[in-house]
Coordinates of C-alpha atoms and ligand atoms in Angstrom, one line a residue:
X1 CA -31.1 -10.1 6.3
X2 CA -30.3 -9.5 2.8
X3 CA -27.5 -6.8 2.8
X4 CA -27.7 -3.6 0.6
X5 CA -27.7 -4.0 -3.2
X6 CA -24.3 -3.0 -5.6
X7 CA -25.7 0.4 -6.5
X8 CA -26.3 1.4 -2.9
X9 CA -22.6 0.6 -2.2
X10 CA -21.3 2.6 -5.6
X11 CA -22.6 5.7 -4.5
X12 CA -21.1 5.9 -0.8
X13 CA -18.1 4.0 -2.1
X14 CA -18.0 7.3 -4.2
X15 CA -19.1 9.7 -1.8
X16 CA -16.5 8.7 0.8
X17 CA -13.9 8.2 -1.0
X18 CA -13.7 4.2 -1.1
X19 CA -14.0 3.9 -4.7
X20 CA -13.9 5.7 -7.7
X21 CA -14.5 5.0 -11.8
X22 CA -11.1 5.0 -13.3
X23 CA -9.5 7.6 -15.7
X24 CA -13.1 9.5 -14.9
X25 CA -12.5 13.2 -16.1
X26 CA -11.4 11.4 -19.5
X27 CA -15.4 9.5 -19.6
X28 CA -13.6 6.0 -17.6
X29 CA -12.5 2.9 -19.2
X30 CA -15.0 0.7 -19.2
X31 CA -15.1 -1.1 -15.5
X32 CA -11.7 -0.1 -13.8
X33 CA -11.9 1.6 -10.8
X34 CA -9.6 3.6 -8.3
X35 CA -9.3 2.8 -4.7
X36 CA -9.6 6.0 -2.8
X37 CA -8.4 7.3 0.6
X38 CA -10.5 4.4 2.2
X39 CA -11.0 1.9 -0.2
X40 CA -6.8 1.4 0.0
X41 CA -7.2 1.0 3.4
X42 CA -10.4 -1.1 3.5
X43 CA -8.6 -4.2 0.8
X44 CA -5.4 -3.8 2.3
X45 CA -7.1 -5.2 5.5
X46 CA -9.2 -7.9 3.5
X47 CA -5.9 -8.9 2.0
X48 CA -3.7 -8.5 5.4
X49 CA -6.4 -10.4 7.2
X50 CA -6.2 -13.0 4.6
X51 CA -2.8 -13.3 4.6
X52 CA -3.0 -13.3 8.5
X53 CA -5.1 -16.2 8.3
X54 CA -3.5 -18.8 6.0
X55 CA 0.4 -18.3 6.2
X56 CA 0.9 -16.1 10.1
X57 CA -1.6 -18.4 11.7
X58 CA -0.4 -21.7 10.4
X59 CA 2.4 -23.4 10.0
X60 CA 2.2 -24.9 7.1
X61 CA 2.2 -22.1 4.3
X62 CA 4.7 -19.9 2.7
X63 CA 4.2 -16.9 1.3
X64 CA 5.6 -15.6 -1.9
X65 CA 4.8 -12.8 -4.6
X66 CA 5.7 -13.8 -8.2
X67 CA 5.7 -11.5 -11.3
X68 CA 3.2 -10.2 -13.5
X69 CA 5.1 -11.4 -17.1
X70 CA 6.2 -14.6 -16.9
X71 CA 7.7 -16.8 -19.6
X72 CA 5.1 -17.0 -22.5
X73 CA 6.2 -20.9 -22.3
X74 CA 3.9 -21.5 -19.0
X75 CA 1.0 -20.2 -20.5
X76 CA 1.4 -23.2 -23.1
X77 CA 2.1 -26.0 -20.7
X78 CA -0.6 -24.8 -18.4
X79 CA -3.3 -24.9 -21.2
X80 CA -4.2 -21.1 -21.0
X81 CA -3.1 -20.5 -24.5
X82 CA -5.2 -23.0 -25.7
X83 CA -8.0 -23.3 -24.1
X84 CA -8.5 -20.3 -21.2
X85 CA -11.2 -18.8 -23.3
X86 CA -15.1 -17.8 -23.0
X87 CA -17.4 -18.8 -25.8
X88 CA -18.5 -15.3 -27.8
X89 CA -21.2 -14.3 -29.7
X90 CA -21.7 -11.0 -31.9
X91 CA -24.8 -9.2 -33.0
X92 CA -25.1 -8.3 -36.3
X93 CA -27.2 -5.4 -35.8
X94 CA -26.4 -3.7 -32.6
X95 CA -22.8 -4.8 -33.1
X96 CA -22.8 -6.3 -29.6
X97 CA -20.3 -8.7 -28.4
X98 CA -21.9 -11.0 -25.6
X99 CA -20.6 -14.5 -23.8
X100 CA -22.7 -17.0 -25.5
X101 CA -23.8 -18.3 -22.2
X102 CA -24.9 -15.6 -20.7
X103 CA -27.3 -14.1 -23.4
X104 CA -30.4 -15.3 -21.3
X105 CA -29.3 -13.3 -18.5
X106 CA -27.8 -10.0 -20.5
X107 CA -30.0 -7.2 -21.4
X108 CA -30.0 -6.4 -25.5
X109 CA -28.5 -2.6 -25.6
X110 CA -30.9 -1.8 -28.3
X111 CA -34.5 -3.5 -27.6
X112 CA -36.2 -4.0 -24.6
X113 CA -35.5 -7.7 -24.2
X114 CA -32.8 -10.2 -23.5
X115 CA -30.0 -10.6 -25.8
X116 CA -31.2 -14.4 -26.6
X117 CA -34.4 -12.8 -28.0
X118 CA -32.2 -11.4 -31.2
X119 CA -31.3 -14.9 -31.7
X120 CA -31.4 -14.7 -35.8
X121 CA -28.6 -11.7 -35.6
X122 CA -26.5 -13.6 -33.6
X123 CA -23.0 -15.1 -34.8
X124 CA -22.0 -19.0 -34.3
X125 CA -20.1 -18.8 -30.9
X126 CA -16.7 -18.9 -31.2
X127 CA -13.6 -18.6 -28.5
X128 CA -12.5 -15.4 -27.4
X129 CA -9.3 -15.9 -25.5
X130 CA -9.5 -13.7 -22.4
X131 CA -5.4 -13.2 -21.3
X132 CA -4.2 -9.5 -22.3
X133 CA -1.3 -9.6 -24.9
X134 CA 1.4 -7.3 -24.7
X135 CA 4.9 -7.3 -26.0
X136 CA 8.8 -7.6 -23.9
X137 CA 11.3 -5.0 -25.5
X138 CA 11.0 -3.0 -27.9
X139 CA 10.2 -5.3 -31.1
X140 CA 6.6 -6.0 -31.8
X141 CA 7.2 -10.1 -33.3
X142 CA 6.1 -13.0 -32.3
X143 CA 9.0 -14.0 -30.1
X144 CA 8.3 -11.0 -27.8
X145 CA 4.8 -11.9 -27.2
X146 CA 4.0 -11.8 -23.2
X147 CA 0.6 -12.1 -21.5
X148 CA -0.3 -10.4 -18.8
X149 CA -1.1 -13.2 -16.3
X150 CA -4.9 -14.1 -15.9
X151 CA -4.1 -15.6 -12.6
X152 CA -1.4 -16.1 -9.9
X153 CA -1.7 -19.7 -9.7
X154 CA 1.3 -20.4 -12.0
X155 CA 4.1 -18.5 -10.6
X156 CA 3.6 -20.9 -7.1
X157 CA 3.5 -23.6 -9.8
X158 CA 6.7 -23.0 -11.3
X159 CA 8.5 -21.9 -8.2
X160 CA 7.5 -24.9 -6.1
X161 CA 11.0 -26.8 -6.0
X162 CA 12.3 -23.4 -5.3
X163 CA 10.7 -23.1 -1.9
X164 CA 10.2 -27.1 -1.2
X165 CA 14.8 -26.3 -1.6
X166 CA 14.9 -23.4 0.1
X167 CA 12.6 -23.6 2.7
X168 CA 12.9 -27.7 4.2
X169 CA 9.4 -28.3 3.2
X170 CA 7.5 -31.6 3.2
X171 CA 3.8 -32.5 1.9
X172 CA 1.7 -31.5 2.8
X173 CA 2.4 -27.6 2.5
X174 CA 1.2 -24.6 0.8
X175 CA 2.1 -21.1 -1.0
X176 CA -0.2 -18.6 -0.8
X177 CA 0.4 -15.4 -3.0
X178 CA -1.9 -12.0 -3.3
X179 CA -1.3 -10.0 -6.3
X180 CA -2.9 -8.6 -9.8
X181 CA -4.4 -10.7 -12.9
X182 CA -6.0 -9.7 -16.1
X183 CA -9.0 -10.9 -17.9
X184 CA -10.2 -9.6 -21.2
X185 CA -13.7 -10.4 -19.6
X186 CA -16.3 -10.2 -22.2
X187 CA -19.0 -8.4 -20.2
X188 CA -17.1 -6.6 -17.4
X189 CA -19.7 -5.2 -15.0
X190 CA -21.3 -5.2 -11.4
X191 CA -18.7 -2.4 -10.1
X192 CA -16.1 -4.1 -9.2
X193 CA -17.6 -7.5 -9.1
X194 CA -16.1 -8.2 -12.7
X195 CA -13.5 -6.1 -13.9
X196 CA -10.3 -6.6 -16.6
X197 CA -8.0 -6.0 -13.8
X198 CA -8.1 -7.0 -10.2
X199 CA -6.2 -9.2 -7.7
X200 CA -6.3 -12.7 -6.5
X201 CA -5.7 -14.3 -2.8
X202 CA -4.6 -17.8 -4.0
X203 CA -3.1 -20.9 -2.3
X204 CA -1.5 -23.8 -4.2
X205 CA -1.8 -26.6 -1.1
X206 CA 0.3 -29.9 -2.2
X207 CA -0.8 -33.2 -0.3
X208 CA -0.1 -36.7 -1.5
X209 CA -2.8 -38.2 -3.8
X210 CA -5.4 -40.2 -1.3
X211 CA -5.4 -37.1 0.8
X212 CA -6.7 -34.8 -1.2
X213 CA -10.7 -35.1 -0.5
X214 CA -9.9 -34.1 3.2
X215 CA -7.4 -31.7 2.5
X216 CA -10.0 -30.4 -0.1
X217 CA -12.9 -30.4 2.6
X218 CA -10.5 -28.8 5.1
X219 CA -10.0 -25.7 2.8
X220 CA -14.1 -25.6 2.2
X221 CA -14.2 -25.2 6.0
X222 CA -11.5 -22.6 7.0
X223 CA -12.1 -20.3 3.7
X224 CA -16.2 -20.8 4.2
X225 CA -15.4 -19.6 8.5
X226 CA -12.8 -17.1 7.2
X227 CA -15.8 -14.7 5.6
X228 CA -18.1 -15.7 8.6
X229 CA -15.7 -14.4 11.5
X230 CA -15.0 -11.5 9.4
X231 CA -18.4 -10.4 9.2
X232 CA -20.1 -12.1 6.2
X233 CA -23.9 -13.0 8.2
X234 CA -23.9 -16.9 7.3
X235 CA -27.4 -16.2 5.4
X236 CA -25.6 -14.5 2.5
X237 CA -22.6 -17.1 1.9
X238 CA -23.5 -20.7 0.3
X239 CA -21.3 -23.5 -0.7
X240 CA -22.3 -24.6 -4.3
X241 CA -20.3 -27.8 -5.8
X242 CA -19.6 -28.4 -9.2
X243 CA -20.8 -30.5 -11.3
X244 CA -18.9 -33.1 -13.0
X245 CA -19.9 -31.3 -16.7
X246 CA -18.6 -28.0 -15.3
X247 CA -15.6 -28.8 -14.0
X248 CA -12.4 -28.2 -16.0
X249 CA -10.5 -31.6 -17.4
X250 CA -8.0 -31.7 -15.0
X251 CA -10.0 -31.1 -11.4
X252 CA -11.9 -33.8 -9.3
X253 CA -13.7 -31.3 -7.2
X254 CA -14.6 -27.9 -7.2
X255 CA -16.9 -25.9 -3.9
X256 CA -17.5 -22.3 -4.9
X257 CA -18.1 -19.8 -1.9
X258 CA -21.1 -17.9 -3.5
X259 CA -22.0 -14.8 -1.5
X260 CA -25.7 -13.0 -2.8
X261 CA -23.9 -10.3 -4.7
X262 CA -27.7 -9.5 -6.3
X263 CA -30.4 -9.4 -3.1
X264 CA -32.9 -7.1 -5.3
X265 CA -32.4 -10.1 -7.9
X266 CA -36.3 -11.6 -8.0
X267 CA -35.0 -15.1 -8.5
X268 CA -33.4 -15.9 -5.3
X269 CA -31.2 -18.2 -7.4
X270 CA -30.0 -15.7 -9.4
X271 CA -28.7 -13.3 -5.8
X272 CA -25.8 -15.8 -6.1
X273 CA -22.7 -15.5 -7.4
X274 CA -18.3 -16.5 -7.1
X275 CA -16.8 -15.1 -4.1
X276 CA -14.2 -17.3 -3.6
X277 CA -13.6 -20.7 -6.2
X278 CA -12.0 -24.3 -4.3
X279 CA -10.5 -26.7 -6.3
X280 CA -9.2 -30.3 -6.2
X281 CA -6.6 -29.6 -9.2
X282 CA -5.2 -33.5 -9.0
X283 CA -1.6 -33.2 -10.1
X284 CA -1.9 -31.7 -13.7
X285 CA 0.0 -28.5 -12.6
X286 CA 3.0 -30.1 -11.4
X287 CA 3.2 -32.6 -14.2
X288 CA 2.2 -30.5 -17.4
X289 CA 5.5 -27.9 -16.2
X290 CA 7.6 -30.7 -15.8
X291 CA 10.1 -31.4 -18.3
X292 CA 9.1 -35.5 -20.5
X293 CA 6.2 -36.7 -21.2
X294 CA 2.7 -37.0 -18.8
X295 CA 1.1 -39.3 -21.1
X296 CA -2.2 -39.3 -18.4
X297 CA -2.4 -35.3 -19.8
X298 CA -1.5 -35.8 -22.9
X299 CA 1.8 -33.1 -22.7
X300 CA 5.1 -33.5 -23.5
X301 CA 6.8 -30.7 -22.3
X302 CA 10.0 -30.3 -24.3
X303 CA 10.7 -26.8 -22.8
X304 CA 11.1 -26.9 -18.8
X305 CA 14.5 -28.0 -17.4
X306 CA 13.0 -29.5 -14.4
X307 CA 10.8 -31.8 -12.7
X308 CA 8.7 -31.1 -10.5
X309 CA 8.6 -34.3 -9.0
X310 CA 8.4 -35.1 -4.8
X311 CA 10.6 -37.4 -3.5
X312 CA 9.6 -38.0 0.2
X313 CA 12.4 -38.2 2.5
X314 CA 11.2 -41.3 4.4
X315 CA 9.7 -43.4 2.3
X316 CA 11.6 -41.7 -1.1
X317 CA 8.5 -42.5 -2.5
X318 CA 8.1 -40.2 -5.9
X319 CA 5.2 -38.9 -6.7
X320 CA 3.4 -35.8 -8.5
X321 CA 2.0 -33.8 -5.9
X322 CA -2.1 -33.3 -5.6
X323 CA -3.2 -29.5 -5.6
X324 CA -6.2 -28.1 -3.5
X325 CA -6.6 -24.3 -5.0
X326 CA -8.9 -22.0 -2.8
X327 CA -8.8 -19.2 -5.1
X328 CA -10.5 -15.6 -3.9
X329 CA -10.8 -12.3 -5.3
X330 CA -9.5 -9.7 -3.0
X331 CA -12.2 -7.2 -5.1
X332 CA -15.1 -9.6 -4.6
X333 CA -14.6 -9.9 -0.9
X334 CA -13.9 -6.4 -0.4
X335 CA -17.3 -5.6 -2.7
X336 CA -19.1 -8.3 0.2
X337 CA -18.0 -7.2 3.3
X338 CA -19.5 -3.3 2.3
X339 CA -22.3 -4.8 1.0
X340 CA -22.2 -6.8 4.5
X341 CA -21.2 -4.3 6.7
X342 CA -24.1 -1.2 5.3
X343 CA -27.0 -0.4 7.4
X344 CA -29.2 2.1 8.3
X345 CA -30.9 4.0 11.0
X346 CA -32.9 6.9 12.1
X347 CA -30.3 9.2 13.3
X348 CA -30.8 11.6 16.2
X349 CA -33.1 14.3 13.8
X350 CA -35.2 10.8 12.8
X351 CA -33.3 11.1 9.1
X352 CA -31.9 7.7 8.1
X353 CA -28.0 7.4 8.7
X354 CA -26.1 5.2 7.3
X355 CA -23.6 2.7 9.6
X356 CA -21.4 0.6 8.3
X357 CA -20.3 -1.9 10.6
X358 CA -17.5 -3.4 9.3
X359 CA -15.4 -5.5 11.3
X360 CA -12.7 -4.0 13.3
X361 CA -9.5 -5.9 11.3
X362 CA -11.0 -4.2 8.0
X363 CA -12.3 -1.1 9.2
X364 CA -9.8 1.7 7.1
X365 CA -9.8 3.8 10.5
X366 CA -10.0 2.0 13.7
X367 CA -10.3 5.5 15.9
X368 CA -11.3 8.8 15.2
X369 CA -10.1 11.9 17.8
X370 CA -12.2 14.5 17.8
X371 CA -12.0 17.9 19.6
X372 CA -15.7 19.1 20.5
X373 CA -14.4 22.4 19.3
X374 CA -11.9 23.6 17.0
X375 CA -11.4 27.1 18.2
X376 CA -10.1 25.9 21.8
X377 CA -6.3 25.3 21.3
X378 CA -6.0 23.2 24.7
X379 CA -8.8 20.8 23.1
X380 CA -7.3 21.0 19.3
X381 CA -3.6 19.8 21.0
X382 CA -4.6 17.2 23.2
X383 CA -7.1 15.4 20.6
X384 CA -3.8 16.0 18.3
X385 CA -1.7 14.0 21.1
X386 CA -3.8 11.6 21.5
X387 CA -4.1 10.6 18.2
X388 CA -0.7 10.4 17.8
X389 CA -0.4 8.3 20.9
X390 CA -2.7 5.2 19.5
X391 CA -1.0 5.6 16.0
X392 CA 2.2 5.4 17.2
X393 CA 1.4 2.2 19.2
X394 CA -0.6 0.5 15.8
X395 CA -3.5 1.9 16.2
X396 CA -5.1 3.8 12.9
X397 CA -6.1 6.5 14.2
X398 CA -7.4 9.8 12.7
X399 CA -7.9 13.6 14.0
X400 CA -10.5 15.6 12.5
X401 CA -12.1 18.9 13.5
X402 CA -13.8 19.8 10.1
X403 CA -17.3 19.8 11.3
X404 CA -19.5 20.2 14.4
X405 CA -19.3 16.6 16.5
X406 CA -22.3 15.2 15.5
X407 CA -21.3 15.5 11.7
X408 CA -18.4 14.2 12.5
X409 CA -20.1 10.8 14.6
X410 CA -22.6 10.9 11.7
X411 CA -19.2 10.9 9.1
X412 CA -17.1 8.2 11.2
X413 CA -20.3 5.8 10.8
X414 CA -20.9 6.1 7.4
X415 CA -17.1 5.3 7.0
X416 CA -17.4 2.1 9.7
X417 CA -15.3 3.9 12.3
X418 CA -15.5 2.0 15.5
X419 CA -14.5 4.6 17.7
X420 CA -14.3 7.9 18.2
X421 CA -13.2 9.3 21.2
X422 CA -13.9 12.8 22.0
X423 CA -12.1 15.2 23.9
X424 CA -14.1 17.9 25.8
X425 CA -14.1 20.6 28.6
X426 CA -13.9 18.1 31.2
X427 CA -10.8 16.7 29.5
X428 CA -8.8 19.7 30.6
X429 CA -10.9 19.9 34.1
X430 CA -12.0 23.6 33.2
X431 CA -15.8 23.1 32.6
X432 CA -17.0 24.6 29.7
X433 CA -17.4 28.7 29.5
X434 CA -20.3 30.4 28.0
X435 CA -19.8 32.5 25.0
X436 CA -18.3 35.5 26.2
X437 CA -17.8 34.6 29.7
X438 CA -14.2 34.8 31.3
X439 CA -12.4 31.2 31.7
X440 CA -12.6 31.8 35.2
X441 CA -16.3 32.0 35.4
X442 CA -16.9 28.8 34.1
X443 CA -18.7 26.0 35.6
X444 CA -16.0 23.7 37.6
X445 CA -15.7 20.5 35.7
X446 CA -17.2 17.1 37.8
X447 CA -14.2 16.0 39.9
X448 CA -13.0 12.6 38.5
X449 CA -13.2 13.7 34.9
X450 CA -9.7 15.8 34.7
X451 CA -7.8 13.8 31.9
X452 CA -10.8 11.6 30.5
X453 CA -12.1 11.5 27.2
X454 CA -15.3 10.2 26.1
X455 CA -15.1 7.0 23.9
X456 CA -18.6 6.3 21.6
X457 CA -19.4 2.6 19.6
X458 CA -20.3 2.8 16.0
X459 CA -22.8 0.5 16.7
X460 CA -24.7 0.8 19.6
X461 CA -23.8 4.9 20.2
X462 CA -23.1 4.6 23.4
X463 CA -20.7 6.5 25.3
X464 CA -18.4 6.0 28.4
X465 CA -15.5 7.9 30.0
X466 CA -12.4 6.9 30.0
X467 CA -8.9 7.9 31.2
X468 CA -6.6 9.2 28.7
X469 CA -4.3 6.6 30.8
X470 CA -6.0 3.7 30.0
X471 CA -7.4 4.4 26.7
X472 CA -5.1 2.7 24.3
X473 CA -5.2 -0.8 26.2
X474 CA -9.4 0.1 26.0
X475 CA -9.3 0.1 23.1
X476 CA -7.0 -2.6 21.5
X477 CA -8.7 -4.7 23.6
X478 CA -12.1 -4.2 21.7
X479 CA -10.6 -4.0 18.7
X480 CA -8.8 -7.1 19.0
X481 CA -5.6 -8.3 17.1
X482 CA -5.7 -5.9 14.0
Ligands
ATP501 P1 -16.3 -16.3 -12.9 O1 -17.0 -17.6 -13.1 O2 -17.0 -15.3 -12.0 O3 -15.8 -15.7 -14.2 P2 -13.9 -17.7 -12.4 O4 -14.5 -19.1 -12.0 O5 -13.4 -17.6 -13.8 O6 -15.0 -16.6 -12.0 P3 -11.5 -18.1 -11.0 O7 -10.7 -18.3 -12.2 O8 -11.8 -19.3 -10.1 O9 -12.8 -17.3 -11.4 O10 -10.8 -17.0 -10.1 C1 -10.8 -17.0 -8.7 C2 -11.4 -15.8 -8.1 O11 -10.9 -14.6 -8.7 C3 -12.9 -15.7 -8.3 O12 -13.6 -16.5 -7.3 C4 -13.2 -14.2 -8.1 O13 -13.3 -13.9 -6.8 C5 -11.9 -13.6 -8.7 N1 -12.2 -13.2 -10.1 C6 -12.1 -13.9 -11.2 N2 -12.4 -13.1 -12.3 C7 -12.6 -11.9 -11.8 C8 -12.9 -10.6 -12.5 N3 -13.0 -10.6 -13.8 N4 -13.1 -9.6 -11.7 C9 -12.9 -9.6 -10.3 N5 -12.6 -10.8 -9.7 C10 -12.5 -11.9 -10.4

């Protein structure tokens, strides 16, 4: 099933407070966005389930977190000054500014056509370096120049005899690093599917040259099963490899993970795009920030004080290390598992409800404790204890009373709550009085239910009862590891 399209997923990311446009009350900034109460929570859990993945679960990854300025010099000697740049084209009459290789796709702001149509008021292309410039200290020259970095490839790069040193590590290991880039993109658009600032999941995995097709087939499998047992259906992620004319100079292989970012797209070709990119780098990053010449890349790096050489321990064997680069956007992933996770179905009054079923890991709020009313202080303090109970043993848990309980099931859904566990009459074994009526005079609660609470699925909205005793290990066990 195709999931829902982008705009679907900007309004309830606006709505309930997953994502908002940036600097809004000033008119935005042209495609930066907030994360909101949920949307923090939501990528934190993309990025700690990533992170969970490739360095907890294995044992052959570090982690590290490098800075955003870095040493103009890297951005020489890794080519980005050169040559990290998107072909550009203006129009004359509209003033327009559009990647040259795009304008079949991109709508003309003026006409009614595509922007290839205007083809006799269009410039020559010509590169537009996409790496933000901004200055260190307070004197705007040359030598203070500083790019913010358009990736976080480089600081594992330039750091790698600092953890091979510190850390007794052979090949074949890797780093793995989550943090911000920055890309004057062009044409920033698609929420947050293209934005100027956003954050990366990288790893840098070094394995001696020969092994690097399997290592590089390896990282197509785990990355490709990461999405799928995180909730991607395996009908909306595709492996596309790169051709040899679109790979950059220095890589032998490249496998994106496309996910279809565009279902309503007519051409089902076009429903595709980059969720995640995976490299064979060969060993160009190693050598180009080593100090000497690397006459195979045609650098001779006068600047770095070190080499960045392997010497195996056994054989002492030297050699330049090969890089496999699986390379994800921790925006792009968030964007596809809401896109993923959205459904719909006829709620109780036969209206359409939205449910998004997210997977537990990611879900912002794993349980939501609800009193069924507000104006009962025994119900209000026990939900209150409760919830504090499972957050105090990991579990994220909210307590809300804002609304009559089916709002509130009908909120929890839309947010991709799991649980909600609700605590009623029976909780507190006094039955449930009729307005007006003396406590007394209420109906006995059903013997067996005295310190139960009722515990209902996102998904299938079914209930059961369970003891208050029992209802932590209940539900970490359906929730799994989170
Ligand atoms: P694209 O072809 O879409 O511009 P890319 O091939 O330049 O992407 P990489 O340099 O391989 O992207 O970056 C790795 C990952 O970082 C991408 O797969 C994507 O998930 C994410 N990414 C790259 N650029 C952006 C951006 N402008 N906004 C959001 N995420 C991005």
């Amino acid at each position: 099933m195709a999931a829902a399209d982008i705009g679907i997923i900007v309004s309830l990311c606006k709505r309930r407070g997953f994502i908002f446009p940036a600097s809004e009350i000033y008119g935005g900034l042209g495609s930066t966005w907030d994360y909101g109460p949920l949307g923090v929570e939501l990528k934190n859990n993309v990025k700690r389930a990533w992170w969970k993945a490739v360095v907890y679960d294995r044992d052959d990854i570090e982690g590290m977190d490098g800075a955003i300025l870095m040493n103009r010099l890297v951005w020489k000697y890794s080519g980005h000054e050169a040559t990290f740049s998107d072909p550009l084209v203006d129009c004359r009459e509209c003033k327009g500014r559009f990647r040259a290789d795009k304008t079949y796709e991109l709508d003309c702001p003026r006409y009614k056509r595509k922007v290839a149509a205007c083809s006799a008021n269009l410039t020559e292309p010509r590169a537009f370096n996409l790496m933000f410039k901004t200055q260190v200290g307070p004197v705007e020259e040359d030598a203070a120049l500083a790019y913010l970095r358009p990736e976080t490839a480089q600081s594992i790069f330039v750091n790698f005899k600092n953890i091979v040193d510190s850390r007794w590590r052979k090949i074949p290991f890797g780093i793995a690093q989550i943090g911000k880039a920055f890309r004057n993109e062009i044409v920033p658009g698609n929420f947050t599917f293209r934005t100027r600032e956003f954050e990366q999941m990288e790893i840098e995995f070094f394995c001696k040259p020969g092994t690097d097709a399997d290592w590089h087939a390896h990282w197509i499998e785990e990355r490709h099963n990461w999405y799928l047992r995180y909730g991607i259906r395996a009908e909306n992620l595709r492996r596309y490899v790169q051709q040899p004319e679109e790979l950059a100079h220095y890589a032998r292989a490249c496998t994106d993970l496309q996910y279809r970012f565009f279902p309503e797209r007519e051409d089902e070709e076009k429903q595709w795009d980059e969720l995640e990119g995976i490299a064979n780098r060969t060993d160009y990053d190693l050598s180009v920030h080593s100090k000497g010449k690397h006459d195979k890349w045609q650098v001779h790096n006068e600047h770095s004080t070190q080499s960045l050489v392997y010497r195996d321990p056994v054989t002492n064997e030297k050699y330049f290390p090969y890089v496999i680069e699986p390379s994800a956007g921790a925006d792009r992933a968030t964007l596809a598992f809401l896109m993923d996770a959205y459904s719909e179905k006829p709620g109780p009054d036969g209206e359409p409800r939205v449910v998004l079923k997210l997977h537990p890991a990611l879900a912002p709020i794993k349980v939501a404790v609800l009193p069924l009313a507000r104006n009962k202080s025994e119900l209000v303090e026990k939900a209150k204890a409760i919830k504090a109970d499972l957050q105090r043993h990991g579990i994220r848990a909210v307590y809300d009373d804002t609304a009559a309980i089916g709002k509130l099931y009908a909120r929890q859904d839309e947010i991709g709550t799991p649980f909600c566990v609700t605590v009623d009459y029976d909780t507190l074994g006094i039955g449930k009085t009729k307005d007006g009526a003396k406590e007394e005079d209420a109906p006995a609660s059903p013997t067996g239910l005295l310190d139960t609470v009722t515990v209902r699925d996102r998904d299938t909205w079914e209930q059961v009862r369970v003891p208050i005793a029992g209802l932590r290990d209940f539900l970490a066990d359906r929730l799994g590891t989170v």
